PDB file of C-alpha atoms in Angstrom:
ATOM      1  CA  UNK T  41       0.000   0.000   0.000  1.00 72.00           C
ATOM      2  CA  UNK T  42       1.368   3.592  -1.443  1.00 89.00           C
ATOM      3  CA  UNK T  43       1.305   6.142   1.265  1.00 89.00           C
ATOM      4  CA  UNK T  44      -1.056   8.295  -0.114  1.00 87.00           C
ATOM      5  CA  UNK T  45      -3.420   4.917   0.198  1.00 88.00           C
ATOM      6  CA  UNK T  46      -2.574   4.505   3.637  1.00 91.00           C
ATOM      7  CA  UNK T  47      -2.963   7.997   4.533  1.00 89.00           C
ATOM      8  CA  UNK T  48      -6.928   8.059   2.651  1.00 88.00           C
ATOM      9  CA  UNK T  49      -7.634   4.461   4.264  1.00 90.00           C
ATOM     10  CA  UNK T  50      -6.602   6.819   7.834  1.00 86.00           C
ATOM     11  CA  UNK T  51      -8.904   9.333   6.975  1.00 86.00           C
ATOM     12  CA  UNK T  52     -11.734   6.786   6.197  1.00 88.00           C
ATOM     13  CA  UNK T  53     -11.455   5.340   9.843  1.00 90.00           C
ATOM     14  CA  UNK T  54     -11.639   8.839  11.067  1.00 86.00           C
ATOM     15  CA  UNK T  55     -14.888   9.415   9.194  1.00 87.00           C
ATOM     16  CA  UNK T  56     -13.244  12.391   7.189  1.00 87.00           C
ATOM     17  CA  UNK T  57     -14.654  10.497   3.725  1.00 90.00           C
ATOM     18  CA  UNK T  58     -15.204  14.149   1.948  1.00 88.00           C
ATOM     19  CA  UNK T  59     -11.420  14.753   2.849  1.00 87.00           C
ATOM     20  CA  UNK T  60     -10.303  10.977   1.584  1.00 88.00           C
ATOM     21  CA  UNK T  61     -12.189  11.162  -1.466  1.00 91.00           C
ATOM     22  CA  UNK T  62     -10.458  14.491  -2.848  1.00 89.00           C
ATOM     23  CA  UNK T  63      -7.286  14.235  -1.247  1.00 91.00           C
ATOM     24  CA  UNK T  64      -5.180  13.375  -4.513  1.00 91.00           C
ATOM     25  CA  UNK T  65      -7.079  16.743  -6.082  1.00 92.00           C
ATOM     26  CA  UNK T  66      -6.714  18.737  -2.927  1.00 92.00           C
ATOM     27  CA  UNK T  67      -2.756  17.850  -2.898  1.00 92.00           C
ATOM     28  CA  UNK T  68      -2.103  19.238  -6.193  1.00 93.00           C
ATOM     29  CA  UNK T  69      -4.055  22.299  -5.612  1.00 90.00           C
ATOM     30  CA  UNK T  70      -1.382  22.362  -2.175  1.00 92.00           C
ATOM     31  CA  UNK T  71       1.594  22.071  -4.495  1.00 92.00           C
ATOM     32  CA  UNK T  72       0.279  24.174  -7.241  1.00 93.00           C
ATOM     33  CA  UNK T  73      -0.313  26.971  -4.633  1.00 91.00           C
ATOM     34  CA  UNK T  74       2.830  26.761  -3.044  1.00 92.00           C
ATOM     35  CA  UNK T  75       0.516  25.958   0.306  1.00 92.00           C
ATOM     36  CA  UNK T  76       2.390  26.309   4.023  1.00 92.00           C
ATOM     37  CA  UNK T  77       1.366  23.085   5.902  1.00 92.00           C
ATOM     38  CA  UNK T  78      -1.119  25.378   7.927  1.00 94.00           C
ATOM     39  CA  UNK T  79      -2.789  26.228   4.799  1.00 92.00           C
ATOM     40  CA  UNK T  80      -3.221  22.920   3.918  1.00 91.00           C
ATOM     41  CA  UNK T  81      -4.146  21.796   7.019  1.00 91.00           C
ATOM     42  CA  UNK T  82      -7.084  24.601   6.957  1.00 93.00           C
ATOM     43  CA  UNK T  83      -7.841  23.557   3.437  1.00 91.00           C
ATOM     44  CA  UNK T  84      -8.413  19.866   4.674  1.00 92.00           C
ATOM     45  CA  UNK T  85     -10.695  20.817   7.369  1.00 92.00           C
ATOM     46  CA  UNK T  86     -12.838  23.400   5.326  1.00 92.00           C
ATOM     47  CA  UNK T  87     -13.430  21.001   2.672  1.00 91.00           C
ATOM     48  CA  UNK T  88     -14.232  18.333   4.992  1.00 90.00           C
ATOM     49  CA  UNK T  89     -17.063  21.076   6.641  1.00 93.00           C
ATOM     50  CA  UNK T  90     -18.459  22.122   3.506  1.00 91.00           C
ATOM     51  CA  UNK T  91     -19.006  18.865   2.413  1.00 91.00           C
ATOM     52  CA  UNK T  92     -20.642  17.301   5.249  1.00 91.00           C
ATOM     53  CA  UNK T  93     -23.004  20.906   5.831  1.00 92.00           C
ATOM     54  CA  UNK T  94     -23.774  19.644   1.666  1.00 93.00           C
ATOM     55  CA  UNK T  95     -24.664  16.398   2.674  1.00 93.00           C
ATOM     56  CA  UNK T  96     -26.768  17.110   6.032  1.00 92.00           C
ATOM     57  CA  UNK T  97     -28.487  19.693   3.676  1.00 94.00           C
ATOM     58  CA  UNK T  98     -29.445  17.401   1.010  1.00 95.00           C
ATOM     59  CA  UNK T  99     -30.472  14.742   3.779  1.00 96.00           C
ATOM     60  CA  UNK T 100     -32.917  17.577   5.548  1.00 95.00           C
ATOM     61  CA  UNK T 101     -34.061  19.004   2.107  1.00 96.00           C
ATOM     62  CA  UNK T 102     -35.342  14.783   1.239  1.00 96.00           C
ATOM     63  CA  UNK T 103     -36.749  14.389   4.940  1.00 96.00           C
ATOM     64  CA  UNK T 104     -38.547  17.603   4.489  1.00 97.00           C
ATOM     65  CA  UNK T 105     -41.119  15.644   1.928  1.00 97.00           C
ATOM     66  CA  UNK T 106     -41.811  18.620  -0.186  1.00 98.00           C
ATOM     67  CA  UNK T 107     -44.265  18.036  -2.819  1.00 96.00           C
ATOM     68  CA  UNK T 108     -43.090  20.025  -5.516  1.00 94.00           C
ATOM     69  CA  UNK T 109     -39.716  22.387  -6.011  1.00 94.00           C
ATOM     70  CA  UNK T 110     -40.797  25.741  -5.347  1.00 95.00           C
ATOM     71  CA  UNK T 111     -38.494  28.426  -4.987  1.00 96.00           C
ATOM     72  CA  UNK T 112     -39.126  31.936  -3.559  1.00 96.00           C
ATOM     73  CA  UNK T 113     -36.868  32.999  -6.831  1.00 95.00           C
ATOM     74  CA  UNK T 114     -39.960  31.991  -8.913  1.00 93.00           C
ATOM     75  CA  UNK T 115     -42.380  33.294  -7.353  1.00 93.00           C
ATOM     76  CA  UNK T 116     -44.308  36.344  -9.228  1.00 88.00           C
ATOM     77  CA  UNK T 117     -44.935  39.082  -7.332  1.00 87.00           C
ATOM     78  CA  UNK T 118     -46.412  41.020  -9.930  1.00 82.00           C
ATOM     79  CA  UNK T 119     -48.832  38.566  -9.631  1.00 79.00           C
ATOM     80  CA  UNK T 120     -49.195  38.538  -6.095  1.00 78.00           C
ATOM     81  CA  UNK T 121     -49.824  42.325  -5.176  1.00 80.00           C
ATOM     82  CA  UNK T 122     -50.538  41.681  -1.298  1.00 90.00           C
ATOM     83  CA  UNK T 123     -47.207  40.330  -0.592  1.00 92.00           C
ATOM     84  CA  UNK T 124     -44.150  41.847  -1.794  1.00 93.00           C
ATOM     85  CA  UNK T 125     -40.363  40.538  -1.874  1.00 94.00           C
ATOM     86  CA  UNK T 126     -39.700  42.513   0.738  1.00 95.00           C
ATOM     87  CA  UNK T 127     -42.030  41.418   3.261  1.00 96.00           C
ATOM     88  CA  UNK T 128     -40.604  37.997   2.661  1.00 96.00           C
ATOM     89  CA  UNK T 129     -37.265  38.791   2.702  1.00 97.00           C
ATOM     90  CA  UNK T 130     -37.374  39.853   6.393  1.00 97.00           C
ATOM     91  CA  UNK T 131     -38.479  36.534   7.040  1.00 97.00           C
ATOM     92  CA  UNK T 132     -35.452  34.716   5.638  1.00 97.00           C
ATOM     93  CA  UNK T 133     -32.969  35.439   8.736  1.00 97.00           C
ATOM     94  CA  UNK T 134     -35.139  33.178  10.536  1.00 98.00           C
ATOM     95  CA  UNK T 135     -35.795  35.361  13.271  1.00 97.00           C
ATOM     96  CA  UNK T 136     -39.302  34.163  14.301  1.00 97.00           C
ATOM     97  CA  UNK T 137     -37.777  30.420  14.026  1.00 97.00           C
ATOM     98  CA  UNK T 138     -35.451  31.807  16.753  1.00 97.00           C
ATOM     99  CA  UNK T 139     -38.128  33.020  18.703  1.00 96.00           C
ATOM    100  CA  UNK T 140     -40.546  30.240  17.799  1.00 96.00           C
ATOM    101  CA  UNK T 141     -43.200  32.180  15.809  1.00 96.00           C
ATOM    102  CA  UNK T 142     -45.519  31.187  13.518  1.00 96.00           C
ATOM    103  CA  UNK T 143     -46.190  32.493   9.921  1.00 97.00           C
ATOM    104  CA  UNK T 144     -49.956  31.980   8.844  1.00 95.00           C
ATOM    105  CA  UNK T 145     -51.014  32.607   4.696  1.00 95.00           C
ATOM    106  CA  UNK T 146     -54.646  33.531   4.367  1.00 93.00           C
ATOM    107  CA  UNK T 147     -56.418  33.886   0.792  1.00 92.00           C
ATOM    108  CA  UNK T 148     -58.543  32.257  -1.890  1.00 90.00           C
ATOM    109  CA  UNK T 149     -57.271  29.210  -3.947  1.00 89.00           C
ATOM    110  CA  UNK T 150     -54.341  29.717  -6.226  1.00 86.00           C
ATOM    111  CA  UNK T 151     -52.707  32.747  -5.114  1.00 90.00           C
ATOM    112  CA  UNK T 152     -49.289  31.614  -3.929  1.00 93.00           C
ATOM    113  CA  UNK T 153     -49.863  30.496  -0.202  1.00 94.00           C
ATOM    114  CA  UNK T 154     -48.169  26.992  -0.824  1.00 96.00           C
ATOM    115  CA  UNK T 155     -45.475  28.475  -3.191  1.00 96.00           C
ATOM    116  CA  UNK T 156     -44.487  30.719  -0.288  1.00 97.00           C
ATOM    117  CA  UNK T 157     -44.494  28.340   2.196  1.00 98.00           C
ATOM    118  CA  UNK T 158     -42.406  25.493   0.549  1.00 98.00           C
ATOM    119  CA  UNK T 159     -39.965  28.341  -0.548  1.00 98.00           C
ATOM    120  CA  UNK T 160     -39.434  29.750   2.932  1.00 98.00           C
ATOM    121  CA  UNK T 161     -39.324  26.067   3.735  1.00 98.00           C
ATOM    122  CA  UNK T 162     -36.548  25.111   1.263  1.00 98.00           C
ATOM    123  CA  UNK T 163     -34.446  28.258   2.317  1.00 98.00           C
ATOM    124  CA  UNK T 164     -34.719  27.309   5.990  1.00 98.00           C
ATOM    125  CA  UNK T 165     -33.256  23.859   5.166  1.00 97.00           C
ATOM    126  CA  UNK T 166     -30.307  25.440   3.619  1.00 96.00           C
ATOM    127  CA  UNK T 167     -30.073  27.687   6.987  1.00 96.00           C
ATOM    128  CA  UNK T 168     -29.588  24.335   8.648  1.00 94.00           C
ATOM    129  CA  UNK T 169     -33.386  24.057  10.205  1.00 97.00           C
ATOM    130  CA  UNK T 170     -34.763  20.937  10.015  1.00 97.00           C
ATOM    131  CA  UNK T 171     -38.546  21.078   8.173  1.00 98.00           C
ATOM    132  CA  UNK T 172     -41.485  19.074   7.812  1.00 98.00           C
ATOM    133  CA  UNK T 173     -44.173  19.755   4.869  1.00 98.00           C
ATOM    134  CA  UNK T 174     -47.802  17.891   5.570  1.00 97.00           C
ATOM    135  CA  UNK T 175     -50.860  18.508   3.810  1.00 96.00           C
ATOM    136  CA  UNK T 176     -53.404  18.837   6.100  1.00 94.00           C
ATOM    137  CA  UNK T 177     -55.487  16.017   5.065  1.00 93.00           C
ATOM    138  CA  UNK T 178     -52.466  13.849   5.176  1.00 95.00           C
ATOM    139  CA  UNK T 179     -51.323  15.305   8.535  1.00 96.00           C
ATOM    140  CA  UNK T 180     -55.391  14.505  10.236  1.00 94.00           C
ATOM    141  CA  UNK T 181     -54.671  11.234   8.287  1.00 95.00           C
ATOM    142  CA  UNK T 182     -51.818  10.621   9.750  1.00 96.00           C
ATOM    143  CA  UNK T 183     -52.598  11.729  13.233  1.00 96.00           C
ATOM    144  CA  UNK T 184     -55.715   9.170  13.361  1.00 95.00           C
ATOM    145  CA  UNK T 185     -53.626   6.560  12.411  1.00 96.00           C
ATOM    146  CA  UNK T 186     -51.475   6.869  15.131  1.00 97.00           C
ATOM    147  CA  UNK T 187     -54.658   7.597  17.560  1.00 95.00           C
ATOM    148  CA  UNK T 188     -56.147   4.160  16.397  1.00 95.00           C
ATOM    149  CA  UNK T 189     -52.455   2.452  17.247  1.00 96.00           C
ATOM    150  CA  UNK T 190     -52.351   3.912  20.482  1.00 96.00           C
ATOM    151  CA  UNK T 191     -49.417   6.202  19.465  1.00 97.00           C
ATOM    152  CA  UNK T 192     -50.462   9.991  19.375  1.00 96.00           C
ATOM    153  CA  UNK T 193     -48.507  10.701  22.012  1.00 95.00           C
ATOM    154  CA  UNK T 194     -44.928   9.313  20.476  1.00 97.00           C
ATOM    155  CA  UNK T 195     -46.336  10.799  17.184  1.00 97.00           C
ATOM    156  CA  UNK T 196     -46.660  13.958  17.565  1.00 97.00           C
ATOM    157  CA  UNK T 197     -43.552  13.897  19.851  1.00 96.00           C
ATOM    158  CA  UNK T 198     -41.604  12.620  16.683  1.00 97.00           C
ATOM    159  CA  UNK T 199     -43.302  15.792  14.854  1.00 97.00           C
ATOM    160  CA  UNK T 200     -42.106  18.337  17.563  1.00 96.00           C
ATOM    161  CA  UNK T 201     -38.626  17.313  16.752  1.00 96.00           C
ATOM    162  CA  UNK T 202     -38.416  19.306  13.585  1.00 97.00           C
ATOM    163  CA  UNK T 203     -37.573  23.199  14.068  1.00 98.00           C
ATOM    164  CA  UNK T 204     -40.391  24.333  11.121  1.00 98.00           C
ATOM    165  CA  UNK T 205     -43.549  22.345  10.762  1.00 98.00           C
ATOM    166  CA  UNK T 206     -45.469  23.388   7.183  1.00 98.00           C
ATOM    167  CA  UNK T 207     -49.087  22.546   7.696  1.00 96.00           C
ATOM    168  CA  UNK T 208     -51.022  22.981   4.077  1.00 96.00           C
ATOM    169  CA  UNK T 209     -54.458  24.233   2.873  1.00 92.00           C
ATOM    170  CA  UNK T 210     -56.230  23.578   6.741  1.00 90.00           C
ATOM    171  CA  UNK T 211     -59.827  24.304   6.129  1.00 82.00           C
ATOM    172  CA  UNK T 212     -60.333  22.923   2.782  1.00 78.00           C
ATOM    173  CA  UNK T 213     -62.518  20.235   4.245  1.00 77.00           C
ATOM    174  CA  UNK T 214     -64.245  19.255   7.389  1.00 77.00           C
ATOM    175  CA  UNK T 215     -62.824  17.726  10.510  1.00 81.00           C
ATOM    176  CA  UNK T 216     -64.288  14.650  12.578  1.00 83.00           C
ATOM    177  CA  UNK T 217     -64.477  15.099  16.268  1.00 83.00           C
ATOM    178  CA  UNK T 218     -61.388  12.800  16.945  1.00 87.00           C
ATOM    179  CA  UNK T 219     -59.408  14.692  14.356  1.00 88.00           C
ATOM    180  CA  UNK T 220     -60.081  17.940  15.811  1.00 86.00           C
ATOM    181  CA  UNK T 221     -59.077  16.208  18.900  1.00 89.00           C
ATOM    182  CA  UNK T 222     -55.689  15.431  17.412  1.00 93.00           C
ATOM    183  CA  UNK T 223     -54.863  18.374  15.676  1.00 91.00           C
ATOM    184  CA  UNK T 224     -54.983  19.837  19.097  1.00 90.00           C
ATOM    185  CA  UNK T 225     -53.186  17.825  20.847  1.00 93.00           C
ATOM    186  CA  UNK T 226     -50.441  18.607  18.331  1.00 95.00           C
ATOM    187  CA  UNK T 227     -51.002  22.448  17.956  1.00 93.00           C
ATOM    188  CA  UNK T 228     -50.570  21.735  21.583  1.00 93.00           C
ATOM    189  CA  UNK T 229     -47.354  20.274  22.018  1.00 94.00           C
ATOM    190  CA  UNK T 230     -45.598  22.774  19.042  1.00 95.00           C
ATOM    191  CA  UNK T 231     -46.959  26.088  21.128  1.00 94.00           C
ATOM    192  CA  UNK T 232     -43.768  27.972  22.059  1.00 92.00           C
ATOM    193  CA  UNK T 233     -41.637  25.613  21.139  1.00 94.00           C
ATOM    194  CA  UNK T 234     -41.692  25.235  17.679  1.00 96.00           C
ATOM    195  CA  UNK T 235     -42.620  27.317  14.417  1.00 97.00           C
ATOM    196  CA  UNK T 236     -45.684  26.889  12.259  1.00 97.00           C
ATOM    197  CA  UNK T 237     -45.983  28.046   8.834  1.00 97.00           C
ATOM    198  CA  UNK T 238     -49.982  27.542   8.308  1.00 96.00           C
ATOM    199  CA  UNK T 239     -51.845  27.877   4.643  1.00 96.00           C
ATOM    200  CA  UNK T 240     -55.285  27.781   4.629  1.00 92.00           C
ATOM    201  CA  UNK T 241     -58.092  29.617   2.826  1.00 89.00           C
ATOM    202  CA  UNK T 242     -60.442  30.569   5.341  1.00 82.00           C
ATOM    203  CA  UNK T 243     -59.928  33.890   7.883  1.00 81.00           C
ATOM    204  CA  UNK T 244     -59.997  32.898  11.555  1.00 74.00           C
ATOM    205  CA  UNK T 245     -63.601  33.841  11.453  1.00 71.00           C
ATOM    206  CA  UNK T 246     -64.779  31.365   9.486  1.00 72.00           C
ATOM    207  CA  UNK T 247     -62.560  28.121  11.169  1.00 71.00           C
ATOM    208  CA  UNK T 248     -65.698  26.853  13.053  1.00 64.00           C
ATOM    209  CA  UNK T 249     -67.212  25.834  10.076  1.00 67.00           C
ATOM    210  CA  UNK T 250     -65.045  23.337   9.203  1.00 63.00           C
ATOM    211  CA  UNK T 251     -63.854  22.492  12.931  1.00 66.00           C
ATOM    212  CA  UNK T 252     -67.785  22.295  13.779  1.00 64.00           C
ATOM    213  CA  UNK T 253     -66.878  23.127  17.137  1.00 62.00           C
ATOM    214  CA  UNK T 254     -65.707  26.597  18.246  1.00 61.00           C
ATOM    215  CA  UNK T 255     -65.016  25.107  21.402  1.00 70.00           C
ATOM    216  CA  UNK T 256     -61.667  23.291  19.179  1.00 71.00           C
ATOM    217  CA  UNK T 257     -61.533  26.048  16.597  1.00 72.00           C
ATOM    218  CA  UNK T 258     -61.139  29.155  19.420  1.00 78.00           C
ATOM    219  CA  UNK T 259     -57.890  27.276  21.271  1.00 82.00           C
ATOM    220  CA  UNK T 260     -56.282  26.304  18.138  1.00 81.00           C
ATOM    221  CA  UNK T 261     -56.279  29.675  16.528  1.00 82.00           C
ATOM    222  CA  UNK T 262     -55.319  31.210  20.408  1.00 83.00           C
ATOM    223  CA  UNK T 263     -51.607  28.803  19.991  1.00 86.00           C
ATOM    224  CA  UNK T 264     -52.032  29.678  16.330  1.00 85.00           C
ATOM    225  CA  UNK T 265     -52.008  33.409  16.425  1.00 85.00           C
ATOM    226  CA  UNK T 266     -50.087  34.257  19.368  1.00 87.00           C
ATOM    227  CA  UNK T 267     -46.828  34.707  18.032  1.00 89.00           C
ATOM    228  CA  UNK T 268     -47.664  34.671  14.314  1.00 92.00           C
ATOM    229  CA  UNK T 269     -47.009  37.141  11.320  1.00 94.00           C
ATOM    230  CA  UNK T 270     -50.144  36.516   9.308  1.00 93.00           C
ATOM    231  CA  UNK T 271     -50.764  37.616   5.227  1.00 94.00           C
ATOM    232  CA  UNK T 272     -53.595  38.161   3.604  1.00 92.00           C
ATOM    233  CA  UNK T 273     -53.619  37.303   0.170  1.00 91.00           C
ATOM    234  CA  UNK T 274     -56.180  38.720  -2.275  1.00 82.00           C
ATOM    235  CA  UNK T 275     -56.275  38.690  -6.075  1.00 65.00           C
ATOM    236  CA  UNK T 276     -56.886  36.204  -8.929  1.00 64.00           C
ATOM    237  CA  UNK T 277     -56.271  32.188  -9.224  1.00 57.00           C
ATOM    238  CA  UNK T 278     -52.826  32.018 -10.688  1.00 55.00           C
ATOM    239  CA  UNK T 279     -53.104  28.738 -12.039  1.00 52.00           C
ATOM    240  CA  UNK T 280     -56.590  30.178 -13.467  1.00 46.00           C
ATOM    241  CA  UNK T 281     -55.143  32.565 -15.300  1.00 51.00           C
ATOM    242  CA  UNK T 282     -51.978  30.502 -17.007  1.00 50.00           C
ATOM    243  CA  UNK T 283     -54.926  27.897 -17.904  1.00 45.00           C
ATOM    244  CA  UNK T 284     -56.531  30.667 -19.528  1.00 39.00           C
ATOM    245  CA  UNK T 285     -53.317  32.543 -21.369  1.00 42.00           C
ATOM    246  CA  UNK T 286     -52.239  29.233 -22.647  1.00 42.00           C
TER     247      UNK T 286
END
């Protein structure tokens, strides 16, 4: 065994694979730079960082489940007139994360409340917060599921464990009693503790209707709105109106 093998095969046992797998490039750049050991050393230890923030990135960005790519670069907001790119930029150091707020988009179908929540989302992941996207059907699924197994409790322990919880288009359709019950217990266990970002298309007005119980509805918008930045969003379907210029 050379000793540049011996020295990678040390590196692998160390868990330094980014470093073992470009060593041979990361030598010549050494040489070709005329690089003081120190350098070199520093140039090992960055690359080795960079790599592994790359791969925990990737890892969150897959365990986040988003549906779709969505990018806040995309986003039209010449479109969107009740939102603008500044508004959302202030959201992007991550400040109410920090401070465990909640971000809540109110407005008809089609006018950019998912886009802006999966692109926060996505942005967040590459800020090194770890996010979880559920439709809310799937999430009420989900949480029944576990009800019925006798695990609600470990459930929606497992979903407190992620800084940014995206919960998308609540309202669209009517709740049982034992979901209401669960989506509760949930809202719950993330008040204060963790972040929110909520979608739905009713105003908080209007969330008994598809609660059927303001008795659920009035303590799950209280955890909701507490520490939230809410948006209203107004205007025309997008998706209408590129099915209508096409």
């Amino acid at each position: 065994m050379s000793q540049l093998e011996q020295t990678v095969a040390r590196y692998r046992s160390l868990r330094l694979s980014a470093a073992a797998d470009e060593l041979t490039k990361l030598l010549a750049e050494a040489e070709a730079n005329e690089m003081s050991y120190l350098s070199f050393a520093d140039r090992l230890a960055e690359h080795e960082l960079v790599q592994r923030q790359d791969k925990r990135i990737r890892r969150n960005r897959k365990m986040a489940a988003f549906p779709a790519e969505k990018r806040l670069e995309g986003f039209d907001y010449r479109h969107q007139t009740t939102i603008n790119k500044r508004q959302v930029n202030a959201l992007l150091d991550f400040q109410f994360l920090d401070e465990r707020n909640n971000l809540v988009f109110i407005g008809p179908p089609g006018v950019g409340k998912t886009h802006l929540a999966i692109g926060i989302g996505y942005k967040a992941v590459e800020a090194g917060y770890r996010v979880l996207f559920r439709n809310a059907l799937d999430l009420v699924e989900e949480l029944e599921l576990a009800e019925m197994k006798g695990e609600l409790k470990k459930r929606v322990s497992q979903l407190a464990k992620y800084d940014l919880l995206i919960i998308d288009e609540l309202g669209y359709l009517p709740m049982t009693r034992q979901a209401r019950y669960n989506l509760f217990q949930l809202i719950n266990s993330l008040y204060e503790y963790r972040s929110i970002i909520l979608t739905t298309n009713k105003d908080f007005t209007s969330w008994g209707e598809f609660f059927h119980d303001d008795n659920v509805a009035v303590p799950i918008i209280d955890r909701v709105i507490h520490h939230s930045h809410i948006f209203m969003l107004g205007g025309e379907s997008y998706r209408l109106k590129q099915k209508t210029t096409n």
